[in-house]
CSV table of C-alpha atoms in Angstrom, one decimal:
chain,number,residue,atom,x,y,z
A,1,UNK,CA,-0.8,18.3,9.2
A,2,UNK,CA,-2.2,15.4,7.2
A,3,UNK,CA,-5.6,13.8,8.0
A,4,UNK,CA,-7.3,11.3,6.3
A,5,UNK,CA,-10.6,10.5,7.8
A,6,UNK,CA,-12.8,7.2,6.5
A,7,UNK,CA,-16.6,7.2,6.6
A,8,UNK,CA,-19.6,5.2,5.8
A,9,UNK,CA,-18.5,1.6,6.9
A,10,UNK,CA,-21.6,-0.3,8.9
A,11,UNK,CA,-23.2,-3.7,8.6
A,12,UNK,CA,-24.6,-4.8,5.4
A,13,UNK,CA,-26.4,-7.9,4.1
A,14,UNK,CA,-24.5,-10.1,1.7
A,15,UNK,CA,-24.8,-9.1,-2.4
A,16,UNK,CA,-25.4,-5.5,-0.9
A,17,UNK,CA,-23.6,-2.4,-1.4
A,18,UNK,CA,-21.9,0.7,0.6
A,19,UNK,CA,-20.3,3.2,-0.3
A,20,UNK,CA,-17.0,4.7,1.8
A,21,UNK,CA,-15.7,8.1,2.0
A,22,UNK,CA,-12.1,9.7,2.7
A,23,UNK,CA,-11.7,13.2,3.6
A,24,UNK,CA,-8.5,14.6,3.1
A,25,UNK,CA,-6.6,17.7,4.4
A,26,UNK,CA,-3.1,19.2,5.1
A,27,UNK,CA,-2.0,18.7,1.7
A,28,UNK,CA,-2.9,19.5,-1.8
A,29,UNK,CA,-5.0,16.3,-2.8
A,30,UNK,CA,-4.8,16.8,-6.2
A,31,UNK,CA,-1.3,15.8,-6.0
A,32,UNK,CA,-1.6,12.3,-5.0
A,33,UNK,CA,-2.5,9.0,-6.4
A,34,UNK,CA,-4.3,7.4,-3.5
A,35,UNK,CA,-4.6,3.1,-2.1
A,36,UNK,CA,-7.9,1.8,-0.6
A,37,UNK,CA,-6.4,-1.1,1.6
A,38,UNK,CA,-8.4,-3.5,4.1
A,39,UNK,CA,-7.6,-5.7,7.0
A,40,UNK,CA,-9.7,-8.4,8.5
A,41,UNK,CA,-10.4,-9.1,11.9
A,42,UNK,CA,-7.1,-10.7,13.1
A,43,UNK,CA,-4.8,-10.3,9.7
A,44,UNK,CA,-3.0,-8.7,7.9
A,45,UNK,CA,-3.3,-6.0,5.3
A,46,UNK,CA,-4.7,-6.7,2.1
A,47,UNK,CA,-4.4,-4.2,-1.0
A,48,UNK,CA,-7.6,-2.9,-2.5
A,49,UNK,CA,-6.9,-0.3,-5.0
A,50,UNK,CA,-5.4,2.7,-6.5
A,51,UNK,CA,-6.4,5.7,-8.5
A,52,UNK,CA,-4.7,8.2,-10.3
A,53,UNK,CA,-5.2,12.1,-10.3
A,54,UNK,CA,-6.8,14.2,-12.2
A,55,UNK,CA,-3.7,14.9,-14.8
A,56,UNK,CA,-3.4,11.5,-14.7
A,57,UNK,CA,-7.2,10.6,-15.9
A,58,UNK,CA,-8.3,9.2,-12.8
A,59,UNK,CA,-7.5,5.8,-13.7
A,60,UNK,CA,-8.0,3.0,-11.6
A,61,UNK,CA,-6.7,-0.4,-10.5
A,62,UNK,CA,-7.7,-2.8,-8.4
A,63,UNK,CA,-6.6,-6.2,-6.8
A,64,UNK,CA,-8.5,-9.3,-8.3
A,65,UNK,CA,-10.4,-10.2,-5.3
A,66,UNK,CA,-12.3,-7.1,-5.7
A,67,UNK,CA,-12.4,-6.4,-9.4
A,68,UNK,CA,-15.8,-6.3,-11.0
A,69,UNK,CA,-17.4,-5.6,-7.7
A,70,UNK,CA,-15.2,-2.4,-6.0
A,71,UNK,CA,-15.1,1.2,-7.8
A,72,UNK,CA,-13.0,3.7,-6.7
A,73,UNK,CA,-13.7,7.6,-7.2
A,74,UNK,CA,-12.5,10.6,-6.3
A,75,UNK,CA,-13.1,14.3,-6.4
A,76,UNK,CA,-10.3,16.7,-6.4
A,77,UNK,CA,-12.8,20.0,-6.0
A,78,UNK,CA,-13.9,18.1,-2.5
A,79,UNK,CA,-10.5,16.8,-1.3
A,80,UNK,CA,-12.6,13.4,-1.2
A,81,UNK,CA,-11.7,9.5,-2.1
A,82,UNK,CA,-14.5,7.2,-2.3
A,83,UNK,CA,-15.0,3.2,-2.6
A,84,UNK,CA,-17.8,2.3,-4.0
A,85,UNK,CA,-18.5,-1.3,-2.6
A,86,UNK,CA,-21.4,-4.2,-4.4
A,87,UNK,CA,-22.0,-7.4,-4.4
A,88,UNK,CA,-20.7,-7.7,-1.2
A,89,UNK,CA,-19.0,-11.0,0.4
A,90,UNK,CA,-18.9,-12.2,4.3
A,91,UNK,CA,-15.3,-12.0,3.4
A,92,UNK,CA,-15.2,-8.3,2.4
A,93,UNK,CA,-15.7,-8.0,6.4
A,94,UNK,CA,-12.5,-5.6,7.2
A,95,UNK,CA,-11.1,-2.6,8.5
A,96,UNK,CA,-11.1,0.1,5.0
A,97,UNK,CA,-8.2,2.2,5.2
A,98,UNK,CA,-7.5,5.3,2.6
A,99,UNK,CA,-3.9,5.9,2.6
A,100,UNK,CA,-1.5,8.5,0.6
A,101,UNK,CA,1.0,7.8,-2.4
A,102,UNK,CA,3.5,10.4,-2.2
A,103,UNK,CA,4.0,12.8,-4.9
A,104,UNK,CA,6.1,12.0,-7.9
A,105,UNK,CA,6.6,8.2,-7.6
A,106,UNK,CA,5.0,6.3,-10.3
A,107,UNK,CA,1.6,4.9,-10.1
A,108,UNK,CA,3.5,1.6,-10.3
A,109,UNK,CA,5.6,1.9,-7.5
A,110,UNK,CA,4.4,3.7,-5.1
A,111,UNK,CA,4.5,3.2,-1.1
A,112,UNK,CA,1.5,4.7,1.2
A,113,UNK,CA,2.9,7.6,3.4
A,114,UNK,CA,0.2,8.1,5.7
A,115,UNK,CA,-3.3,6.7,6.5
A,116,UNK,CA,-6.5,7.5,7.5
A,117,UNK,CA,-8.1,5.5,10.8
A,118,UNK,CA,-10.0,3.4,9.2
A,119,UNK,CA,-14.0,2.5,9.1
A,120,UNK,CA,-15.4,-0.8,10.0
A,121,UNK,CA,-17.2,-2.8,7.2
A,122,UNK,CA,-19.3,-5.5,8.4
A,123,UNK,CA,-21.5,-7.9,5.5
A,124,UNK,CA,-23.6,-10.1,7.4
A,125,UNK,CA,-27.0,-11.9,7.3
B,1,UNK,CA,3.3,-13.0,-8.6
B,2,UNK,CA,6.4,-12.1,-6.1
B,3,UNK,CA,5.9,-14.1,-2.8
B,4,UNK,CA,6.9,-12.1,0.3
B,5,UNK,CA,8.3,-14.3,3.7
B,6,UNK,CA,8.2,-12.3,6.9
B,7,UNK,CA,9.6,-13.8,10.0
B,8,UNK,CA,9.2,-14.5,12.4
B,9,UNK,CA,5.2,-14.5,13.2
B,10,UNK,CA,6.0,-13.8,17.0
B,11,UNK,CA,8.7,-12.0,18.3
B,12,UNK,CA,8.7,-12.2,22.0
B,13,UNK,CA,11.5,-9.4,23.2
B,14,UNK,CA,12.2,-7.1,26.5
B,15,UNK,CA,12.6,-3.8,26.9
B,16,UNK,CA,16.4,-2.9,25.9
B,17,UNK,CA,16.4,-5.8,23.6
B,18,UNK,CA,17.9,-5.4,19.8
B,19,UNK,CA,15.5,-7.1,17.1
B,20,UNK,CA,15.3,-7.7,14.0
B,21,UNK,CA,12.7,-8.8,11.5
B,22,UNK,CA,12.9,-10.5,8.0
B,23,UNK,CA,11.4,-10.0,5.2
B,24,UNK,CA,12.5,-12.6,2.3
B,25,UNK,CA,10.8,-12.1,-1.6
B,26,UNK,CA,10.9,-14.8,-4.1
B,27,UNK,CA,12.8,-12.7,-6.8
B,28,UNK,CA,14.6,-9.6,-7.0
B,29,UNK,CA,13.0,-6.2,-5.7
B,30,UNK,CA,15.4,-3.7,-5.9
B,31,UNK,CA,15.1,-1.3,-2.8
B,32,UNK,CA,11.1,-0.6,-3.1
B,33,UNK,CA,10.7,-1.9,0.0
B,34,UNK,CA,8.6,-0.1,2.7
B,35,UNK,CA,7.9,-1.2,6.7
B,36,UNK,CA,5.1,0.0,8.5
B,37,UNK,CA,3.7,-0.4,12.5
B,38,UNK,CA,0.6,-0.9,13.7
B,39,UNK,CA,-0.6,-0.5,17.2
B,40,UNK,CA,-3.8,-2.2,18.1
B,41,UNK,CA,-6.6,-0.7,17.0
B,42,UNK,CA,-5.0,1.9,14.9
B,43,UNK,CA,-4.1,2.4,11.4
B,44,UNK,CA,-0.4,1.4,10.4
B,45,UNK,CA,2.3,3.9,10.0
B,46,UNK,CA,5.3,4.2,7.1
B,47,UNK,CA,8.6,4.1,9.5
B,48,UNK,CA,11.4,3.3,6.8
B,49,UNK,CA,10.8,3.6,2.7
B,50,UNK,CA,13.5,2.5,-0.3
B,51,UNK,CA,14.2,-0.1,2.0
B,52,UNK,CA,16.8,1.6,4.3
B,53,UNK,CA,15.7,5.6,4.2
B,54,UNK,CA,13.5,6.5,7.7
B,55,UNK,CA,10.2,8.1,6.9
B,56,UNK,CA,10.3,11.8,8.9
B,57,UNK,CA,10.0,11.5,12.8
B,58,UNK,CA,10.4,8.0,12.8
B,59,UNK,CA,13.3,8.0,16.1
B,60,UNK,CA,16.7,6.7,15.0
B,61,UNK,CA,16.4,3.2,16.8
B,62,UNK,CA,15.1,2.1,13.7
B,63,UNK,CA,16.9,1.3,10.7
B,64,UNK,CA,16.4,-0.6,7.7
B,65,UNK,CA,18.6,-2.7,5.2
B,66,UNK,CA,18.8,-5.0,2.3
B,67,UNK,CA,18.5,-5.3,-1.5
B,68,UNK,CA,17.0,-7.4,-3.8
B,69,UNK,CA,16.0,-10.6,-1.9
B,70,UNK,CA,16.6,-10.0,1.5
B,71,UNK,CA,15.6,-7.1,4.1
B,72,UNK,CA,15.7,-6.9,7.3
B,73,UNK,CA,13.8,-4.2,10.0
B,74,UNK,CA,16.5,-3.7,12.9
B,75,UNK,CA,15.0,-2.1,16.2
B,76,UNK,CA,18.1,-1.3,18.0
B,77,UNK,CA,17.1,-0.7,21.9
B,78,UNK,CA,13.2,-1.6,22.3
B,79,UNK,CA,10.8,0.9,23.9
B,80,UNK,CA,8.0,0.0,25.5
B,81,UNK,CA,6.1,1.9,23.0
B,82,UNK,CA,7.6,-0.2,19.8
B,83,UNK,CA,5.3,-3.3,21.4
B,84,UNK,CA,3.5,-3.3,17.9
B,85,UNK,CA,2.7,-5.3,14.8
B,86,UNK,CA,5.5,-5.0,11.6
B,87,UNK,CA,4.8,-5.4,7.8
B,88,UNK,CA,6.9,-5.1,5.4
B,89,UNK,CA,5.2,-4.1,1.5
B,90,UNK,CA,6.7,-4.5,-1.9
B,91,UNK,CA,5.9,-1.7,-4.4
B,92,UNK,CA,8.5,-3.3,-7.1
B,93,UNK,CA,5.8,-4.8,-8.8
B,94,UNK,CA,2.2,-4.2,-8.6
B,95,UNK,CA,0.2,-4.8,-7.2
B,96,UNK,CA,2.0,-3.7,-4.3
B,97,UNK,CA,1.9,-6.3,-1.5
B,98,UNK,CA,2.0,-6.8,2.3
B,99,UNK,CA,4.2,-9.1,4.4
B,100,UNK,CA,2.6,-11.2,6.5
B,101,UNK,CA,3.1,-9.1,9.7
B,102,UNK,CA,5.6,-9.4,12.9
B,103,UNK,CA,3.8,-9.2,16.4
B,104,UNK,CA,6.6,-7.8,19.1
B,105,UNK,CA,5.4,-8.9,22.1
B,106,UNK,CA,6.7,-8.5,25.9
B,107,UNK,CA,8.8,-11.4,27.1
């Protein structure tokens, strides 16, 4: 069975930083490009970023409202996805969802198969 | 940028009821076009991929059609579980993009 199970989320200040993790099992990780995506209290879903797999040299993109400020990391050996979160914003307050690109599709075009539950990020004074 | 048009906002339906939601894009997509539920309080789950093709488990009350412009999500004989939240996402061009989101709601 796939999990994907998000850590780390919690209140933080405004220009601070947290880091999230995504532990991942039921399938062979190294595999899989994988999405960080958010949601807001009350909206929609918003598109964080994506990272490629180890034979793909981990490369990353990332939607501009996050760019500069979000890294994403993973490590294969661990079965683990991270977002590395700074200079936070009040609007950066979401939901952080990890969520699975399913093998074979281009890093372009890829959907998200299955997520994780989510973890709460709250940037506050 | 491709914009994305999801309607309507609110759907209010009964059980039994056949619905179906839009999803309109502002140039051509191809079929790389995926719909997802989300119940409140959880994460969302895939239900149909390629536009028409039903992700694994998904029941057969749901189907999915269109190309290019225009898609539509069709539920054909509402449960009271399928009382949920609808997106549909664009993966034709990156970055991939959400719709703004369909609530079903009891009637």
């Amino acid at each position: 069975e796939v999990q994907l199970v998000e850590s780390g989320g919690g209140l933080v200040q405004p220009g601070g930083s947290l880091r999230l993790s995504c532990a991942a099992s039921g399938f062979t990780f190294s595999d899989h490009y994988m999405d960080w995506v958010r949601q807001a209290p009350g909206k929609g879903l918003e598109w964080v970023g994506r990272t490629r797999n180890k034979a793909n040299s981990y490369t990353t993109e990332y939607a501009a409202s996050v760019k500069g400020r979000f890294t994403i990391s993973r490590d294969d050996s661990k079965n683990s996805l991270y977002l590395q979160m700074n200079s936070l914003k009040t609007e950066d307050t979401a939901v952080y969802y990890c969520a699975r690109v399913p093998a074979g599709y281009d890093f372009w075009s890829g959907y998200t198969d299955y997520w994780g539950q989510g973890t709460l990020v709250t940037v506050s004074s | 940028v491709i914009w994305m048009t999801q309607s309507p906002s609110l759907l209010s339906a009964s059980t039994g009821d056949r619905v179906t939601i839009s999803c309109r894009m502002s140039q051509g997509i191809s079929s790389y076009l995926a719909w997802y539920q989300q119940k409140p309080g959880k994460a969302p789950e895939l239900l149909i991929y390629a536009a028409s093709t039903l992700q694994s488990g998904v029941p057969s009350r749901f189907s999915g059609s269109g190309s290019g412009t225009d898609f539509t999500l069709t539920i054909s004989c509402l449960q009271s579980e399928d009382f949920a939240t609808y997106y549909c996402q664009q993966y034709y061009s990156f970055p991939p993009a959400f719709g703004q989101g369909t609530k079903v709601e009891i009637k």
